[in-house]
PDB file of C-alpha atoms in Angstrom:
ATOM      1  CA  UNK Z  19      13.621  14.171 -18.905  1.00 80.00           C
ATOM      2  CA  UNK Z  20      15.767  11.219 -17.769  1.00 90.00           C
ATOM      3  CA  UNK Z  21      16.776  10.734 -14.116  1.00 92.00           C
ATOM      4  CA  UNK Z  22      19.215   8.339 -12.529  1.00 92.00           C
ATOM      5  CA  UNK Z  23      18.043   4.951 -11.385  1.00 91.00           C
ATOM      6  CA  UNK Z  24      18.146   4.925  -7.528  1.00 89.00           C
ATOM      7  CA  UNK Z  25      21.573   4.005  -6.265  1.00 90.00           C
ATOM      8  CA  UNK Z  26      23.237   4.463  -9.751  1.00 93.00           C
ATOM      9  CA  UNK Z  27      24.442   7.082 -12.161  1.00 93.00           C
ATOM     10  CA  UNK Z  28      22.469   5.380 -14.993  1.00 91.00           C
ATOM     11  CA  UNK Z  29      19.925   7.858 -16.328  1.00 92.00           C
ATOM     12  CA  UNK Z  30      16.463   6.351 -17.412  1.00 93.00           C
ATOM     13  CA  UNK Z  31      13.186   7.937 -18.582  1.00 93.00           C
ATOM     14  CA  UNK Z  32      10.021   7.807 -16.638  1.00 92.00           C
ATOM     15  CA  UNK Z  33       8.044   4.902 -18.382  1.00 94.00           C
ATOM     16  CA  UNK Z  34       4.521   3.627 -18.688  1.00 94.00           C
ATOM     17  CA  UNK Z  35       4.226  -0.123 -18.335  1.00 94.00           C
ATOM     18  CA  UNK Z  36       2.430  -2.097 -20.998  1.00 92.00           C
ATOM     19  CA  UNK Z  37       1.856  -5.762 -21.774  1.00 90.00           C
ATOM     20  CA  UNK Z  38       2.790  -7.770 -24.910  1.00 90.00           C
ATOM     21  CA  UNK Z  39       0.014  -6.015 -26.809  1.00 91.00           C
ATOM     22  CA  UNK Z  40       1.849  -2.694 -26.763  1.00 92.00           C
ATOM     23  CA  UNK Z  41       5.046  -1.781 -28.877  1.00 94.00           C
ATOM     24  CA  UNK Z  42       8.278  -1.129 -27.042  1.00 96.00           C
ATOM     25  CA  UNK Z  43       8.958   2.605 -26.995  1.00 96.00           C
ATOM     26  CA  UNK Z  44      11.358   4.756 -25.150  1.00 95.00           C
ATOM     27  CA  UNK Z  45       8.719   5.755 -22.622  1.00 95.00           C
ATOM     28  CA  UNK Z  46       6.657   2.560 -22.791  1.00 96.00           C
ATOM     29  CA  UNK Z  47       8.283  -0.658 -21.343  1.00 96.00           C
ATOM     30  CA  UNK Z  48       6.866  -4.061 -22.490  1.00 96.00           C
ATOM     31  CA  UNK Z  49       8.044  -7.533 -21.640  1.00 96.00           C
ATOM     32  CA  UNK Z  50      10.577  -9.303 -23.673  1.00 96.00           C
ATOM     33  CA  UNK Z  51       9.082 -11.925 -26.084  1.00 93.00           C
ATOM     34  CA  UNK Z  52       8.676 -15.320 -24.434  1.00 90.00           C
ATOM     35  CA  UNK Z  53      10.668 -17.213 -26.817  1.00 89.00           C
ATOM     36  CA  UNK Z  54      14.208 -18.020 -25.730  1.00 84.00           C
ATOM     37  CA  UNK Z  55      14.283 -15.964 -22.513  1.00 94.00           C
ATOM     38  CA  UNK Z  56      17.468 -15.731 -20.535  1.00 96.00           C
ATOM     39  CA  UNK Z  57      17.273 -15.670 -16.669  1.00 95.00           C
ATOM     40  CA  UNK Z  58      17.900 -11.853 -16.848  1.00 96.00           C
ATOM     41  CA  UNK Z  59      15.049 -11.392 -19.183  1.00 96.00           C
ATOM     42  CA  UNK Z  60      12.788 -13.601 -17.256  1.00 96.00           C
ATOM     43  CA  UNK Z  61      13.457 -11.454 -14.125  1.00 96.00           C
ATOM     44  CA  UNK Z  62      12.766  -8.255 -16.159  1.00 96.00           C
ATOM     45  CA  UNK Z  63       9.456  -9.575 -17.316  1.00 96.00           C
ATOM     46  CA  UNK Z  64       8.579 -10.669 -13.759  1.00 94.00           C
ATOM     47  CA  UNK Z  65       9.369  -7.307 -12.314  1.00 95.00           C
ATOM     48  CA  UNK Z  66       7.538  -5.523 -15.037  1.00 95.00           C
ATOM     49  CA  UNK Z  67       4.427  -7.777 -14.674  1.00 93.00           C
ATOM     50  CA  UNK Z  68       4.605  -7.259 -10.761  1.00 92.00           C
ATOM     51  CA  UNK Z  69       4.697  -3.422 -11.214  1.00 92.00           C
ATOM     52  CA  UNK Z  70       1.743  -3.630 -13.679  1.00 92.00           C
ATOM     53  CA  UNK Z  71      -0.138  -5.820 -11.313  1.00 91.00           C
ATOM     54  CA  UNK Z  72       0.456  -3.353  -8.519  1.00 87.00           C
ATOM     55  CA  UNK Z  73      -0.787  -0.477 -10.547  1.00 85.00           C
ATOM     56  CA  UNK Z  74      -4.028  -2.429 -11.423  1.00 86.00           C
ATOM     57  CA  UNK Z  75      -4.564  -3.412  -7.660  1.00 84.00           C
ATOM     58  CA  UNK Z  76      -4.060   0.217  -6.533  1.00 83.00           C
ATOM     59  CA  UNK Z  77      -6.474   1.402  -9.054  1.00 84.00           C
ATOM     60  CA  UNK Z  78      -9.004  -1.280  -8.021  1.00 84.00           C
ATOM     61  CA  UNK Z  79      -8.607  -0.527  -4.368  1.00 82.00           C
ATOM     62  CA  UNK Z  80      -9.163   3.196  -5.035  1.00 84.00           C
ATOM     63  CA  UNK Z  81     -12.296   2.464  -7.287  1.00 85.00           C
ATOM     64  CA  UNK Z  82     -13.824   0.114  -4.560  1.00 84.00           C
ATOM     65  CA  UNK Z  83     -13.042   2.305  -1.682  1.00 83.00           C
ATOM     66  CA  UNK Z  84     -14.198   5.693  -3.153  1.00 83.00           C
ATOM     67  CA  UNK Z  85     -16.339   4.811  -6.077  1.00 86.00           C
ATOM     68  CA  UNK Z  86     -15.434   7.828  -8.138  1.00 87.00           C
ATOM     69  CA  UNK Z  87     -13.379   5.620 -10.598  1.00 87.00           C
ATOM     70  CA  UNK Z  88     -16.242   3.257 -11.296  1.00 89.00           C
ATOM     71  CA  UNK Z  89     -17.640   5.496 -14.003  1.00 89.00           C
ATOM     72  CA  UNK Z  90     -16.254   8.265 -16.114  1.00 91.00           C
ATOM     73  CA  UNK Z  91     -15.241  11.511 -14.093  1.00 90.00           C
ATOM     74  CA  UNK Z  92     -17.541  14.106 -15.958  1.00 93.00           C
ATOM     75  CA  UNK Z  93     -15.717  17.307 -14.930  1.00 94.00           C
ATOM     76  CA  UNK Z  94     -13.043  19.691 -16.005  1.00 96.00           C
ATOM     77  CA  UNK Z  95      -9.515  18.164 -16.426  1.00 94.00           C
ATOM     78  CA  UNK Z  96      -8.041  20.265 -13.636  1.00 95.00           C
ATOM     79  CA  UNK Z  97     -10.803  19.368 -11.137  1.00 95.00           C
ATOM     80  CA  UNK Z  98     -10.402  15.634 -12.229  1.00 93.00           C
ATOM     81  CA  UNK Z  99      -6.639  15.854 -11.357  1.00 93.00           C
ATOM     82  CA  UNK Z 100      -7.592  17.322  -7.943  1.00 94.00           C
ATOM     83  CA  UNK Z 101     -10.034  14.499  -7.320  1.00 93.00           C
ATOM     84  CA  UNK Z 102      -7.279  11.897  -8.259  1.00 90.00           C
ATOM     85  CA  UNK Z 103      -4.778  13.521  -5.926  1.00 91.00           C
ATOM     86  CA  UNK Z 104      -7.283  13.727  -3.143  1.00 91.00           C
ATOM     87  CA  UNK Z 105      -8.091   9.921  -3.480  1.00 88.00           C
ATOM     88  CA  UNK Z 106      -4.273   9.332  -3.338  1.00 84.00           C
ATOM     89  CA  UNK Z 107      -3.970  11.381  -0.255  1.00 86.00           C
ATOM     90  CA  UNK Z 108      -7.086   9.810   1.532  1.00 84.00           C
ATOM     91  CA  UNK Z 109      -5.774   6.388   0.882  1.00 78.00           C
ATOM     92  CA  UNK Z 110      -2.563   7.241   2.822  1.00 77.00           C
ATOM     93  CA  UNK Z 111      -4.806   8.099   5.851  1.00 78.00           C
ATOM     94  CA  UNK Z 112      -6.728   4.916   6.102  1.00 74.00           C
ATOM     95  CA  UNK Z 113      -4.807   2.218   8.232  1.00 63.00           C
ATOM     96  CA  UNK Z 114      -3.865  -0.884   6.313  1.00 62.00           C
ATOM     97  CA  UNK Z 115      -5.441  -3.088   8.952  1.00 60.00           C
ATOM     98  CA  UNK Z 116      -8.998  -1.741   8.621  1.00 60.00           C
ATOM     99  CA  UNK Z 117     -11.300  -4.771   8.012  1.00 57.00           C
ATOM    100  CA  UNK Z 118     -13.002  -3.285   4.782  1.00 55.00           C
ATOM    101  CA  UNK Z 119      -9.505  -2.522   3.401  1.00 54.00           C
ATOM    102  CA  UNK Z 120      -8.058  -5.948   4.132  1.00 47.00           C
ATOM    103  CA  UNK Z 121     -10.590  -7.588   1.886  1.00 51.00           C
ATOM    104  CA  UNK Z 122      -9.362  -5.924  -1.221  1.00 48.00           C
ATOM    105  CA  UNK Z 123      -5.540  -5.809  -0.675  1.00 46.00           C
ATOM    106  CA  UNK Z 124      -3.378  -8.553  -2.245  1.00 47.00           C
ATOM    107  CA  UNK Z 125      -0.882 -10.141   0.185  1.00 47.00           C
ATOM    108  CA  UNK Z 126       2.751 -10.384  -0.773  1.00 47.00           C
ATOM    109  CA  UNK Z 127       2.540 -14.225  -0.919  1.00 45.00           C
ATOM    110  CA  UNK Z 128      -0.294 -14.127  -3.576  1.00 45.00           C
ATOM    111  CA  UNK Z 129       1.896 -12.467  -6.089  1.00 40.00           C
ATOM    112  CA  UNK Z 130       3.770 -15.570  -7.296  1.00 41.00           C
ATOM    113  CA  UNK Z 131       3.813 -16.195 -10.958  1.00 41.00           C
ATOM    114  CA  UNK Z 132       1.673 -13.294 -12.055  1.00 41.00           C
ATOM    115  CA  UNK Z 133       2.044 -14.058 -15.669  1.00 40.00           C
ATOM    116  CA  UNK Z 134       1.228 -17.732 -15.453  1.00 43.00           C
ATOM    117  CA  UNK Z 135      -1.776 -18.861 -17.440  1.00 40.00           C
ATOM    118  CA  UNK Z 136      -2.048 -15.630 -19.353  1.00 41.00           C
ATOM    119  CA  UNK Z 137      -2.741 -16.025 -23.024  1.00 46.00           C
ATOM    120  CA  UNK Z 138      -0.694 -14.606 -25.696  1.00 46.00           C
ATOM    121  CA  UNK Z 139      -1.515 -11.065 -26.698  1.00 44.00           C
ATOM    122  CA  UNK Z 140      -1.058 -10.057 -30.274  1.00 47.00           C
ATOM    123  CA  UNK Z 141       1.148  -7.082 -30.793  1.00 44.00           C
ATOM    124  CA  UNK Z 142      -0.876  -4.068 -32.141  1.00 49.00           C
ATOM    125  CA  UNK Z 143       2.002  -2.903 -34.367  1.00 49.00           C
ATOM    126  CA  UNK Z 144       4.481  -5.315 -35.775  1.00 56.00           C
ATOM    127  CA  UNK Z 145       7.412  -3.016 -36.198  1.00 74.00           C
ATOM    128  CA  UNK Z 146      10.949  -3.055 -34.794  1.00 87.00           C
ATOM    129  CA  UNK Z 147      11.451  -0.815 -31.745  1.00 91.00           C
ATOM    130  CA  UNK Z 148      13.990   1.966 -31.852  1.00 93.00           C
ATOM    131  CA  UNK Z 149      17.550   1.302 -30.547  1.00 94.00           C
ATOM    132  CA  UNK Z 150      16.941   3.934 -27.820  1.00 95.00           C
ATOM    133  CA  UNK Z 151      13.935   1.920 -26.555  1.00 95.00           C
ATOM    134  CA  UNK Z 152      15.786  -1.347 -26.641  1.00 95.00           C
ATOM    135  CA  UNK Z 153      18.759   0.259 -24.697  1.00 95.00           C
ATOM    136  CA  UNK Z 154      16.439   1.636 -22.103  1.00 95.00           C
ATOM    137  CA  UNK Z 155      14.855  -1.840 -21.588  1.00 96.00           C
ATOM    138  CA  UNK Z 156      18.311  -3.417 -21.457  1.00 96.00           C
ATOM    139  CA  UNK Z 157      19.405  -0.856 -18.828  1.00 95.00           C
ATOM    140  CA  UNK Z 158      16.459  -1.765 -16.667  1.00 95.00           C
ATOM    141  CA  UNK Z 159      17.219  -5.471 -17.174  1.00 96.00           C
ATOM    142  CA  UNK Z 160      20.752  -4.922 -16.032  1.00 95.00           C
ATOM    143  CA  UNK Z 161      19.655  -2.895 -13.077  1.00 95.00           C
ATOM    144  CA  UNK Z 162      17.076  -5.554 -11.920  1.00 95.00           C
ATOM    145  CA  UNK Z 163      19.799  -8.164 -11.743  1.00 95.00           C
ATOM    146  CA  UNK Z 164      22.500  -5.972 -10.170  1.00 94.00           C
ATOM    147  CA  UNK Z 165      23.185  -5.996  -6.400  1.00 93.00           C
ATOM    148  CA  UNK Z 166      21.647  -2.464  -6.193  1.00 92.00           C
ATOM    149  CA  UNK Z 167      18.485  -3.201  -8.075  1.00 92.00           C
ATOM    150  CA  UNK Z 168      17.739  -6.925  -7.270  1.00 92.00           C
ATOM    151  CA  UNK Z 169      15.208  -7.925  -4.669  1.00 90.00           C
ATOM    152  CA  UNK Z 170      15.116 -11.246  -2.724  1.00 88.00           C
ATOM    153  CA  UNK Z 171      11.691 -12.394  -4.090  1.00 84.00           C
ATOM    154  CA  UNK Z 172      12.562 -12.120  -7.766  1.00 80.00           C
ATOM    155  CA  UNK Z 173      14.678 -15.306  -8.090  1.00 76.00           C
TER     156      UNK Z 173
END
């Protein structure tokens, strides 16, 4: 189900974020290829990379704080969902300035050039994405450079 992007009437799907190893799909965003990037495409790639890094950091923080994610969760799927929701709720109750939490949280300044020095990943499937998938990525690209969707730290 598609929903409007905040501050717009542009409908977009909920998406997973992948790196260059994944194919572009309607529900799976990946960066633009690195060759001949426009400024808009560079901004899209940066924002996608930043979101991906945020997800990885959030998972790492949860794994280090609670330990439950350091090994497979061997339980019924419904109970595993309850565990994951509980960890999310508990993370919201721990103050951000607690010493043990400060050691594992990235600071805003350390997020510069998140894709720098990354090796090229080979694409799993070498096929052309659907027009629908390319249109979805183009909509996000346009949104990220618009006055509504841009942020000061992206330029």
